[in-house]
PDB file of N, CA and C in Angstrom:
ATOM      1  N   UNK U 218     -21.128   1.966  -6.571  1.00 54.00           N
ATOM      2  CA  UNK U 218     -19.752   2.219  -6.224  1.00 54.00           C
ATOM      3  C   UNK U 218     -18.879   1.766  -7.386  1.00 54.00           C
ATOM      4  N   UNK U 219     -17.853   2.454  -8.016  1.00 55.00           N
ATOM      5  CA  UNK U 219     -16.953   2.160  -8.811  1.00 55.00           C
ATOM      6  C   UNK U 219     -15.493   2.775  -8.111  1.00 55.00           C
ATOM      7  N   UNK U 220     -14.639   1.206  -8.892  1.00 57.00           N
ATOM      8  CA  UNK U 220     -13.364   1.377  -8.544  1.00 57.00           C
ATOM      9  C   UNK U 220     -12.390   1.695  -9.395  1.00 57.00           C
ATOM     10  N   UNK U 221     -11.710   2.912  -9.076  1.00 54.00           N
ATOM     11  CA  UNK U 221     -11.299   3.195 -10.702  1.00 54.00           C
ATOM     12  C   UNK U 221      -9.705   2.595 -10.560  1.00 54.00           C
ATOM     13  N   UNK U 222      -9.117   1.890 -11.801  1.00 55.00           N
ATOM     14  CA  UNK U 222      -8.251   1.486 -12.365  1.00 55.00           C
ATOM     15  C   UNK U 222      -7.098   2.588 -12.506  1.00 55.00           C
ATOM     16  N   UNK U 223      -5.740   2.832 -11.799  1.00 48.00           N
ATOM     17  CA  UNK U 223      -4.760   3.718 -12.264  1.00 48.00           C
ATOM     18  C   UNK U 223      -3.647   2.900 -12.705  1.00 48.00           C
ATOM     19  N   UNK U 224      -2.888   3.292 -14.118  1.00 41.00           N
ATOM     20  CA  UNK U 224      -1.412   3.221 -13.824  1.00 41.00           C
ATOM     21  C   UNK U 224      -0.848   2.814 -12.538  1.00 41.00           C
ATOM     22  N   UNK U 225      -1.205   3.795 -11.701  1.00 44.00           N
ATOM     23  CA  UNK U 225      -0.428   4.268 -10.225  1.00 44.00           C
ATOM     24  C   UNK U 225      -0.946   2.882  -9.431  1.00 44.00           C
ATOM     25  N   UNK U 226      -1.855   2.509  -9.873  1.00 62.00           N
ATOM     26  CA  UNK U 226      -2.466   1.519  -9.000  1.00 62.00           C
ATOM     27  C   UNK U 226      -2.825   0.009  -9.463  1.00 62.00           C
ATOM     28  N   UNK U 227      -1.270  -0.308 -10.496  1.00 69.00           N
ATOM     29  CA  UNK U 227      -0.836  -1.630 -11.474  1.00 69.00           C
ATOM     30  C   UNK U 227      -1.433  -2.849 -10.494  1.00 69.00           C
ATOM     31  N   UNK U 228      -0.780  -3.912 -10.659  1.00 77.00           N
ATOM     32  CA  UNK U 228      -1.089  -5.131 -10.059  1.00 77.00           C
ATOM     33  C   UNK U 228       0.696  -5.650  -9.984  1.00 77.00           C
ATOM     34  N   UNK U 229       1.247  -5.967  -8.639  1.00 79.00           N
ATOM     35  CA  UNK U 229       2.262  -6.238  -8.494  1.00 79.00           C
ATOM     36  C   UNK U 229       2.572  -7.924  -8.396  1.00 79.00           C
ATOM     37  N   UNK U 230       1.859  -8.607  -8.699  1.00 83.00           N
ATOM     38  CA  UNK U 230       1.800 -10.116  -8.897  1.00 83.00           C
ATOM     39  C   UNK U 230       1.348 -11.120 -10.217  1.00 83.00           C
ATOM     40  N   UNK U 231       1.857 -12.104 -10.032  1.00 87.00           N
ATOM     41  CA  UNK U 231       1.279 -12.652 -11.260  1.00 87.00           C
ATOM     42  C   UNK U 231      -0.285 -13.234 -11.000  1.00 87.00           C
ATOM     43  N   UNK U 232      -0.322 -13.646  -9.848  1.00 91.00           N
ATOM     44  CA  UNK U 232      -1.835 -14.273  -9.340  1.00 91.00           C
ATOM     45  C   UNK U 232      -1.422 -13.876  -8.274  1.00 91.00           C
ATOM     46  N   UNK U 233      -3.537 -13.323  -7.999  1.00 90.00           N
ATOM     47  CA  UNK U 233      -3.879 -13.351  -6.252  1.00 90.00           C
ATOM     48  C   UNK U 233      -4.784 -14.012  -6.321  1.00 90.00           C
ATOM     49  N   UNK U 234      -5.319 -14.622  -5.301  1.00 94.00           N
ATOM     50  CA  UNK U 234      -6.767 -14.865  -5.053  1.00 94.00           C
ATOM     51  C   UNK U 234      -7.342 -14.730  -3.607  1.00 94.00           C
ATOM     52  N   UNK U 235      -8.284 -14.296  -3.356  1.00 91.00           N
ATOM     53  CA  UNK U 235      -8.761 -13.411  -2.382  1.00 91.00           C
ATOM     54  C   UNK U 235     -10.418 -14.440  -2.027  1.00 91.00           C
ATOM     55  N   UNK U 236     -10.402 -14.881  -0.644  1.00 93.00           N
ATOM     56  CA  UNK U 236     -11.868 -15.364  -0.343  1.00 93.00           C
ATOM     57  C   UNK U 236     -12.400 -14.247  -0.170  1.00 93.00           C
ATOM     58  N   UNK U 237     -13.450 -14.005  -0.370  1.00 90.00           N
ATOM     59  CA  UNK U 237     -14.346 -12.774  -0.300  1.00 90.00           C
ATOM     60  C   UNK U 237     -15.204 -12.766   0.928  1.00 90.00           C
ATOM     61  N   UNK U 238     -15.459 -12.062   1.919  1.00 91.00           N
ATOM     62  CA  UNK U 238     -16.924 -12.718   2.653  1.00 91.00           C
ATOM     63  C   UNK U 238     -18.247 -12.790   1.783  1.00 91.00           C
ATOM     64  N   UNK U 239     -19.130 -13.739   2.278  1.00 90.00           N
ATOM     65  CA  UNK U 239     -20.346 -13.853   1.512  1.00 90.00           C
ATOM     66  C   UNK U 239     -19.986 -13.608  -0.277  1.00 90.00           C
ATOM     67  N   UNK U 240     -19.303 -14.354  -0.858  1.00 93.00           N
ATOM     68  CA  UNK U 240     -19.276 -14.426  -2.029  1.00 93.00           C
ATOM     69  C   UNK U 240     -19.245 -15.970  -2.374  1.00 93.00           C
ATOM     70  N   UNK U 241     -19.760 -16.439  -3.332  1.00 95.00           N
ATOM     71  CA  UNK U 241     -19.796 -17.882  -3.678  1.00 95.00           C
ATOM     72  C   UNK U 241     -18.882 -18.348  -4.429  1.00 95.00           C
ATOM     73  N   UNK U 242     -17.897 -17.644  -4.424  1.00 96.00           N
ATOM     74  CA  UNK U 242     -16.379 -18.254  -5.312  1.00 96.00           C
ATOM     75  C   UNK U 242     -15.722 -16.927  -5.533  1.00 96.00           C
ATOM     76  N   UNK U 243     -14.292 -17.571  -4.991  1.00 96.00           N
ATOM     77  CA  UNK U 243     -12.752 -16.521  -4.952  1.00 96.00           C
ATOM     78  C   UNK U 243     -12.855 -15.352  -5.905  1.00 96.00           C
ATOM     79  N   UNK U 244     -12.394 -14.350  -5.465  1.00 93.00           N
ATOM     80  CA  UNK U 244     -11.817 -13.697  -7.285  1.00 93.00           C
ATOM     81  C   UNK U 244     -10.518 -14.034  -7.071  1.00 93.00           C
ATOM     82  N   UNK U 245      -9.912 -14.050  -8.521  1.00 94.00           N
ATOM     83  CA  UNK U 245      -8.657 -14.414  -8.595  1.00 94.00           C
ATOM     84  C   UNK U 245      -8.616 -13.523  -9.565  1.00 94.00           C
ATOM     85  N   UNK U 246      -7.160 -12.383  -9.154  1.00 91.00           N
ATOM     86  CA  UNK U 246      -6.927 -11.877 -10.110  1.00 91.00           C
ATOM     87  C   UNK U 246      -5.538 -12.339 -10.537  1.00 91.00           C
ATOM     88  N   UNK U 247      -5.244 -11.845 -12.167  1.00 92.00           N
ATOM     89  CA  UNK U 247      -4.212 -12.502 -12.636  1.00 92.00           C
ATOM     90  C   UNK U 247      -3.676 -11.439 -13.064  1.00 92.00           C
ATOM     91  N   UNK U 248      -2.252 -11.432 -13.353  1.00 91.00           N
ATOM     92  CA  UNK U 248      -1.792 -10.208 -14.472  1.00 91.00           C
ATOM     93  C   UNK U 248      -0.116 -10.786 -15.043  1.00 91.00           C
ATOM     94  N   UNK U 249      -0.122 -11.658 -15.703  1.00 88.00           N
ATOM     95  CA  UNK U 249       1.056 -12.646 -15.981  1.00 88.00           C
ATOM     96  C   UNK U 249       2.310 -11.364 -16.480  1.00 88.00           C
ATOM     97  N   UNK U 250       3.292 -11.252 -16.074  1.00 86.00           N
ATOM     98  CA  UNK U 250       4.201 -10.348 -16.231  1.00 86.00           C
ATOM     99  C   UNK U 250       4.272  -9.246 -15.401  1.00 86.00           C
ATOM    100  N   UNK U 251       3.598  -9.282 -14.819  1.00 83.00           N
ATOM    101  CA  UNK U 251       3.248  -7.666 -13.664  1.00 83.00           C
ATOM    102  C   UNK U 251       4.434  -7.146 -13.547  1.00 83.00           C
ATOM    103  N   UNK U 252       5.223  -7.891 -12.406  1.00 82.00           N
ATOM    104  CA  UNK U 252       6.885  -7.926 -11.740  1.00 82.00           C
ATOM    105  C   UNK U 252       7.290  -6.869 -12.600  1.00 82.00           C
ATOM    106  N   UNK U 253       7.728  -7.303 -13.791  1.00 86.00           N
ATOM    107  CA  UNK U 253       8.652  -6.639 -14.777  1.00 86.00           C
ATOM    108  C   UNK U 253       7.871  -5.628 -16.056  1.00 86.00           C
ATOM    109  N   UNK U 254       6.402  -5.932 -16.275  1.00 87.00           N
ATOM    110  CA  UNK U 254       5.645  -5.108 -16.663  1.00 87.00           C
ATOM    111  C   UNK U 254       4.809  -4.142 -15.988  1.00 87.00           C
ATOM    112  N   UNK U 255       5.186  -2.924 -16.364  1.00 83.00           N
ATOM    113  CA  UNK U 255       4.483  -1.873 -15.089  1.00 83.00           C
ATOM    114  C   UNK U 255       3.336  -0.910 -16.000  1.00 83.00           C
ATOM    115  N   UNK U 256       2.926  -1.364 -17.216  1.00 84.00           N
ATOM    116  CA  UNK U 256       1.687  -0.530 -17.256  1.00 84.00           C
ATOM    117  C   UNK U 256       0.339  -1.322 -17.890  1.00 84.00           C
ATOM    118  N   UNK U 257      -0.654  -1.573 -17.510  1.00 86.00           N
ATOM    119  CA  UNK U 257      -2.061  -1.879 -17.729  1.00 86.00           C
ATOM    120  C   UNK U 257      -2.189  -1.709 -19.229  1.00 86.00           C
ATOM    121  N   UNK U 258      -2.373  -2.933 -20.074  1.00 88.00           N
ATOM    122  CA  UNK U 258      -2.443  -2.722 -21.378  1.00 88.00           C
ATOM    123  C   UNK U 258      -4.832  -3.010 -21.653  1.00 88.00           C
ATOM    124  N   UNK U 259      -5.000  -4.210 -21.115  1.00 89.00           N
ATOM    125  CA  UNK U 259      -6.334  -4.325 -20.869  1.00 89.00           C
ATOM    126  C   UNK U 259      -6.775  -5.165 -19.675  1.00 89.00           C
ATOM    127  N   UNK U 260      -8.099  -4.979 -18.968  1.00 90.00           N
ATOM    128  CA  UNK U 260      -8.814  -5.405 -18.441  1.00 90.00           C
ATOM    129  C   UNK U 260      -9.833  -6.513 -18.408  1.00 90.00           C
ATOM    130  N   UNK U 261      -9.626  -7.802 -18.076  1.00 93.00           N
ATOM    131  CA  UNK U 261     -10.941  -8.440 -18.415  1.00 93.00           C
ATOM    132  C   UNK U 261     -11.574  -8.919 -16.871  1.00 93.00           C
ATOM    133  N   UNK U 262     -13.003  -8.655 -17.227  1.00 93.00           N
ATOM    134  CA  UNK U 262     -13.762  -9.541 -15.924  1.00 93.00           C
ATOM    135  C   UNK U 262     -14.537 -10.238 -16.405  1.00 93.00           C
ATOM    136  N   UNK U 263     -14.629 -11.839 -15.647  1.00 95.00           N
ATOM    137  CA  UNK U 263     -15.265 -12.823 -16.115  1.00 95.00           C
ATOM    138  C   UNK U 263     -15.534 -13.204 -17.335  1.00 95.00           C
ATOM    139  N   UNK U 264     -14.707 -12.670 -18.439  1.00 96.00           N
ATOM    140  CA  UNK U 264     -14.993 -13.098 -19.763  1.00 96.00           C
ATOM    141  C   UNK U 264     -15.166 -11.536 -20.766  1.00 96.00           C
ATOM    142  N   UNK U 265     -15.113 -10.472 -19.779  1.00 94.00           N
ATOM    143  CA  UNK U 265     -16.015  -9.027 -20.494  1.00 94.00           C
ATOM    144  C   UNK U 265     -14.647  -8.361 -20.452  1.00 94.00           C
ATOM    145  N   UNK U 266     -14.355  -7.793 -21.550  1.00 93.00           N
ATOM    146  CA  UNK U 266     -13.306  -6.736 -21.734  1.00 93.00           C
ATOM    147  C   UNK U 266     -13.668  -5.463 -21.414  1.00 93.00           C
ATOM    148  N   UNK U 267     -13.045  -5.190 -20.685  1.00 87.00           N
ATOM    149  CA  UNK U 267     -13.446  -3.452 -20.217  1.00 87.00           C
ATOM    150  C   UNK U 267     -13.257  -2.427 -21.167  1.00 87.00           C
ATOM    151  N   UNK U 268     -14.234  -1.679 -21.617  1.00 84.00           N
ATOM    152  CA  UNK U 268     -13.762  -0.613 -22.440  1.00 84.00           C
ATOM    153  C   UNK U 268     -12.840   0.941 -21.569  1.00 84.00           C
ATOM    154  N   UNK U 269     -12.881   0.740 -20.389  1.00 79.00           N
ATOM    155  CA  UNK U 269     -12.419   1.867 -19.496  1.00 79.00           C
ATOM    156  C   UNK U 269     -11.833   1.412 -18.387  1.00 79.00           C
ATOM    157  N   UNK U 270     -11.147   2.131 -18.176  1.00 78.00           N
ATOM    158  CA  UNK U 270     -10.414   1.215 -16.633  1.00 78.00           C
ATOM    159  C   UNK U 270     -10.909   1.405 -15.134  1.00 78.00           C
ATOM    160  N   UNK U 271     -12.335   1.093 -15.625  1.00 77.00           N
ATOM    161  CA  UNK U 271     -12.957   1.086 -14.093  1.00 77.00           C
ATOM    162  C   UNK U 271     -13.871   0.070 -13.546  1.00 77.00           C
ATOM    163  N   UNK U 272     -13.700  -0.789 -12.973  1.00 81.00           N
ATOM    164  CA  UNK U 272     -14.489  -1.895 -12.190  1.00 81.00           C
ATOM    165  C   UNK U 272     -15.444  -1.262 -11.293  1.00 81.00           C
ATOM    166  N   UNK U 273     -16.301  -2.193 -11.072  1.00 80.00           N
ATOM    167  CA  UNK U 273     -17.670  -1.564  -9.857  1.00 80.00           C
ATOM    168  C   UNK U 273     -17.825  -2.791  -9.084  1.00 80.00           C
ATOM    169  N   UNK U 274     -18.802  -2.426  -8.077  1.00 80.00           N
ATOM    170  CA  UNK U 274     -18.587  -3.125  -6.693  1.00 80.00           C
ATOM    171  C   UNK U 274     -19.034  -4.594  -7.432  1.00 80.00           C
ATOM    172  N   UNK U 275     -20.096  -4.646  -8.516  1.00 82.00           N
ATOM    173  CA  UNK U 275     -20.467  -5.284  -9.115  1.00 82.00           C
ATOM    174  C   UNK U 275     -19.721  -6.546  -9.431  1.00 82.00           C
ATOM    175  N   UNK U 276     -18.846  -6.059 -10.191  1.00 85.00           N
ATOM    176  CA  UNK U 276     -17.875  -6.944 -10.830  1.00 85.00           C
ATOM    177  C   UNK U 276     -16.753  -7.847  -9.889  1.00 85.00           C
ATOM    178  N   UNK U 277     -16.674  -7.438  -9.106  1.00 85.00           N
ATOM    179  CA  UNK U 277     -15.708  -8.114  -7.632  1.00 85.00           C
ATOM    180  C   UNK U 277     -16.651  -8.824  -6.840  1.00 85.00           C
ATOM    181  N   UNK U 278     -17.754  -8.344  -6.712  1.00 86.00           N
ATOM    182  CA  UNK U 278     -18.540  -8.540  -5.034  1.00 86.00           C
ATOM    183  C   UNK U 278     -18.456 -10.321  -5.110  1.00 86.00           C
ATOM    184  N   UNK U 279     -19.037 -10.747  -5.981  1.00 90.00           N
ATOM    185  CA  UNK U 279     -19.276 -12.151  -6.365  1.00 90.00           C
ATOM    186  C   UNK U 279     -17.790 -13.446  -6.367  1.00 90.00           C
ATOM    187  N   UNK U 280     -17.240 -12.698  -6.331  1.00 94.00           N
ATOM    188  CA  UNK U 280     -15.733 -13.452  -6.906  1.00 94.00           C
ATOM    189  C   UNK U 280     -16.020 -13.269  -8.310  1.00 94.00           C
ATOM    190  N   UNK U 281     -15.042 -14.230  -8.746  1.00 95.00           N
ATOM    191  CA  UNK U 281     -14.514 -14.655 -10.480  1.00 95.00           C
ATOM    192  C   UNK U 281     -13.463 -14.183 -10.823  1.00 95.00           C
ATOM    193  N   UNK U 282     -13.221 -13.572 -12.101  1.00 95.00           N
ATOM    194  CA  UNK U 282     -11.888 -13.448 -12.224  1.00 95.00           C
ATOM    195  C   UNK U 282     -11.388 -12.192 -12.880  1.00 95.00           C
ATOM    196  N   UNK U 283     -10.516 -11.968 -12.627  1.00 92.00           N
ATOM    197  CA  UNK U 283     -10.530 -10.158 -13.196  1.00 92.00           C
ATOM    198  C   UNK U 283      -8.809 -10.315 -13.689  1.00 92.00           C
ATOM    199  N   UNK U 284      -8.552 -10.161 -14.954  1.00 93.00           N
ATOM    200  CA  UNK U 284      -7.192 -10.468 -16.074  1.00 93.00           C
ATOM    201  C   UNK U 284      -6.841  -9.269 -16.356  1.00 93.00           C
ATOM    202  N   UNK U 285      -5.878  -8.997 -16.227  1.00 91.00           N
ATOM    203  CA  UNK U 285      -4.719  -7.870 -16.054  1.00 91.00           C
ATOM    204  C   UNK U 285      -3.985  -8.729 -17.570  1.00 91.00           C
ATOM    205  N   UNK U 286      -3.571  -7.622 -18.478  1.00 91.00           N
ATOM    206  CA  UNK U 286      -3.119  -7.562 -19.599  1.00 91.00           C
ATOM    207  C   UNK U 286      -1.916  -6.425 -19.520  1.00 91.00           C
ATOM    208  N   UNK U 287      -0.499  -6.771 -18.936  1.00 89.00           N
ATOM    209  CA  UNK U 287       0.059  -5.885 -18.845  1.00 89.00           C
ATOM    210  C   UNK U 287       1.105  -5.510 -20.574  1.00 89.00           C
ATOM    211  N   UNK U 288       1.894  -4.565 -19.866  1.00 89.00           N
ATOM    212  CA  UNK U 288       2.929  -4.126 -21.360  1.00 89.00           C
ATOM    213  C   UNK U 288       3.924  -3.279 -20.616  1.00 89.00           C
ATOM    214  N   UNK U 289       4.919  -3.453 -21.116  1.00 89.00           N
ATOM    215  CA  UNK U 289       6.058  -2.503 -20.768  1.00 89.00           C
ATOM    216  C   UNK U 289       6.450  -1.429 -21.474  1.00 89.00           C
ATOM    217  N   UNK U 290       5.155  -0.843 -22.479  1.00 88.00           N
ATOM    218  CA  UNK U 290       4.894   0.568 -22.892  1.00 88.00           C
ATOM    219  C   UNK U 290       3.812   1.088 -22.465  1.00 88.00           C
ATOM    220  N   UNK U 291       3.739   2.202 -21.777  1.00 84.00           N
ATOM    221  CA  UNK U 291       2.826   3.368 -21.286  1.00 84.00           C
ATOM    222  C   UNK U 291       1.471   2.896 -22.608  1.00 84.00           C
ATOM    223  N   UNK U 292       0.092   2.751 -22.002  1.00 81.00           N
ATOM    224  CA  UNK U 292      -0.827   2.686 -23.130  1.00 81.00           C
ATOM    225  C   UNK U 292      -2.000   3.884 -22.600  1.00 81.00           C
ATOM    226  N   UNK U 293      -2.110   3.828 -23.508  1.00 79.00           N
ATOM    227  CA  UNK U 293      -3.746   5.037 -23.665  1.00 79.00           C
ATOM    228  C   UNK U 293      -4.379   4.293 -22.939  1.00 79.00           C
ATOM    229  N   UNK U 294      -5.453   3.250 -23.220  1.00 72.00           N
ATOM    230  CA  UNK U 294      -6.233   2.744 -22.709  1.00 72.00           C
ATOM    231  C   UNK U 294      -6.266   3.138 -21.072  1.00 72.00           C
ATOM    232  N   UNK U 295      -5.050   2.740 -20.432  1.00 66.00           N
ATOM    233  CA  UNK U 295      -5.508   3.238 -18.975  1.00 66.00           C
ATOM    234  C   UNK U 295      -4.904   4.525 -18.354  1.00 66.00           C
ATOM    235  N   UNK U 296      -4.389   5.452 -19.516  1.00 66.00           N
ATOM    236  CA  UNK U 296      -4.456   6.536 -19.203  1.00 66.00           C
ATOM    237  C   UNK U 296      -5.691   7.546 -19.570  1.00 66.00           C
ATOM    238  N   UNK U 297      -6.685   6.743 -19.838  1.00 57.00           N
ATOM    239  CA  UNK U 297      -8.028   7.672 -19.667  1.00 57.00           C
ATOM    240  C   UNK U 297      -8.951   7.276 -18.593  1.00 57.00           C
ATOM    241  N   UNK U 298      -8.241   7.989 -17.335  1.00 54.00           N
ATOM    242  CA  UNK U 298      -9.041   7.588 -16.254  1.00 54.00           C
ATOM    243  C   UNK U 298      -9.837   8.852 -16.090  1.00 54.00           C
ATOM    244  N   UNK U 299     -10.545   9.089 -14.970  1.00 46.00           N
ATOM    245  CA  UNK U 299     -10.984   9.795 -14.772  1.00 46.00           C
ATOM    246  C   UNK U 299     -10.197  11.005 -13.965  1.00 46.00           C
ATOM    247  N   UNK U 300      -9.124  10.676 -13.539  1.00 47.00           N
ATOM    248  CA  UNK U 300      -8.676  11.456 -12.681  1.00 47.00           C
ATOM    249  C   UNK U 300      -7.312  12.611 -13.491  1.00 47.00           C
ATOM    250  N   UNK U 301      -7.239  13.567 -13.554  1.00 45.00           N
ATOM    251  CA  UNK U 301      -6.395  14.913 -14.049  1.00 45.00           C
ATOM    252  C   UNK U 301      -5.166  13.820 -14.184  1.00 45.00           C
ATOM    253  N   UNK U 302      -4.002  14.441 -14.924  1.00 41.00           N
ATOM    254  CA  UNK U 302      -2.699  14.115 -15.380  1.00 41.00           C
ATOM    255  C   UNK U 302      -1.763  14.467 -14.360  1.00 41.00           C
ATOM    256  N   UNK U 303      -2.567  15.795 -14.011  1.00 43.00           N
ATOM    257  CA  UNK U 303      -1.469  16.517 -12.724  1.00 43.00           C
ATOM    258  C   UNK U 303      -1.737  15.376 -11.282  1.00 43.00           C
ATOM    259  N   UNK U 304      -2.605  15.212 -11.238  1.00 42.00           N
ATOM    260  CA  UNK U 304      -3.052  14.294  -9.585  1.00 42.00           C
ATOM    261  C   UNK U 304      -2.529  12.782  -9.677  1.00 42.00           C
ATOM    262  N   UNK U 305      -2.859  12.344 -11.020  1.00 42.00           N
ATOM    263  CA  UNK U 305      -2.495  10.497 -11.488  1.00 42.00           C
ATOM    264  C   UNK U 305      -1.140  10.439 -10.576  1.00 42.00           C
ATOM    265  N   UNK U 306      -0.063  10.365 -10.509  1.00 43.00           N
ATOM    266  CA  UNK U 306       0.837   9.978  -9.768  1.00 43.00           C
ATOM    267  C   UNK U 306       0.542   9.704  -8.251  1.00 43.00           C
ATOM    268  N   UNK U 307      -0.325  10.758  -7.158  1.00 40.00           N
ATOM    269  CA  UNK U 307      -0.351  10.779  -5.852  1.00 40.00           C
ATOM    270  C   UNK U 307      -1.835   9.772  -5.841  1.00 40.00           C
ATOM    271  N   UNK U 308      -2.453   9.180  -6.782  1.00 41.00           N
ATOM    272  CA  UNK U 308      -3.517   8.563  -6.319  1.00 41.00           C
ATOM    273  C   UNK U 308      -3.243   6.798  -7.079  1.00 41.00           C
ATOM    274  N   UNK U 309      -3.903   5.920  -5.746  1.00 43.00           N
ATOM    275  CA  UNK U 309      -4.056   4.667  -6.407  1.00 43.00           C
ATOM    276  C   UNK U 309      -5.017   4.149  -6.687  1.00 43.00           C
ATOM    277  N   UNK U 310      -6.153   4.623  -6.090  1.00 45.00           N
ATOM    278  CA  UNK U 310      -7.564   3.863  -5.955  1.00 45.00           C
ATOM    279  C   UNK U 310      -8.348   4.767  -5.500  1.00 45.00           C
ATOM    280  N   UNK U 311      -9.554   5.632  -6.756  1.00 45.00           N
ATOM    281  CA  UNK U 311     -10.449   6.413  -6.555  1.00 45.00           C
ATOM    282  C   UNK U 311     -11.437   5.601  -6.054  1.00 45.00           C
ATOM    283  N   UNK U 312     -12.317   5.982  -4.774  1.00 46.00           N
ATOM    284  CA  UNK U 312     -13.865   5.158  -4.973  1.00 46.00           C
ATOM    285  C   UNK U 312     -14.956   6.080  -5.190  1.00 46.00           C
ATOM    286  N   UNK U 313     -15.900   5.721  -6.248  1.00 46.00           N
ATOM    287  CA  UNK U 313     -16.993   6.740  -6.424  1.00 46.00           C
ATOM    288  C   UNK U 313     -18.441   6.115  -6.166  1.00 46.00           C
ATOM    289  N   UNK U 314     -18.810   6.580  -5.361  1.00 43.00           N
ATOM    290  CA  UNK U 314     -20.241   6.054  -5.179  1.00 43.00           C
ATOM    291  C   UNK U 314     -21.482   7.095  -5.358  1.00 43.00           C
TER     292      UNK U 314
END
């Protein structure tokens, strides 16, 4: 299962953290500026920089920590999702399994 990363589907906080069931420690995600920064500059989980903006069940199931790198300029990086240019606006969260 992968979760794909949109623009459309930013991070509206500076920190969450979320108990997971059956996971052995929180994820906490972070994204310092969110509020006032509205586009996804990079991705990190647990230490790994994402080359694409898509997480898998993998990377969450466990907890840890997943870093939101925002910017208040539109970036490439997470406009190469998988999903068309025409659809990106009406979608927030593809799941592909």
């Amino acid at each position: 299962m992968q979760l794909l990363i949109t623009s459309a589907c930013r991070p509206f906080f500076d920190k969450v953290t979320i108990d997971l069931p059956n996971a052995p420690k929180p994820l906490v995600i972070t994204s310092a500026g969110a509020p006032n920064k509205p586009y996804v500059k990079s991705v990190t989980v647990n230490g790994r920089v994402l080359d694409t903006p898509i997480l898998t069940h993998a990377d969450i199931a466990s907890g840890g920590t997943i870093q939101f790198e925002m910017s208040a300029e539109p970036q490439a990086w997470s406009s190469s999702t998988l999903v068309s240019a025409d659809h990106s606006r009406n979608v927030s969260l593809v799941v592909q399994s």
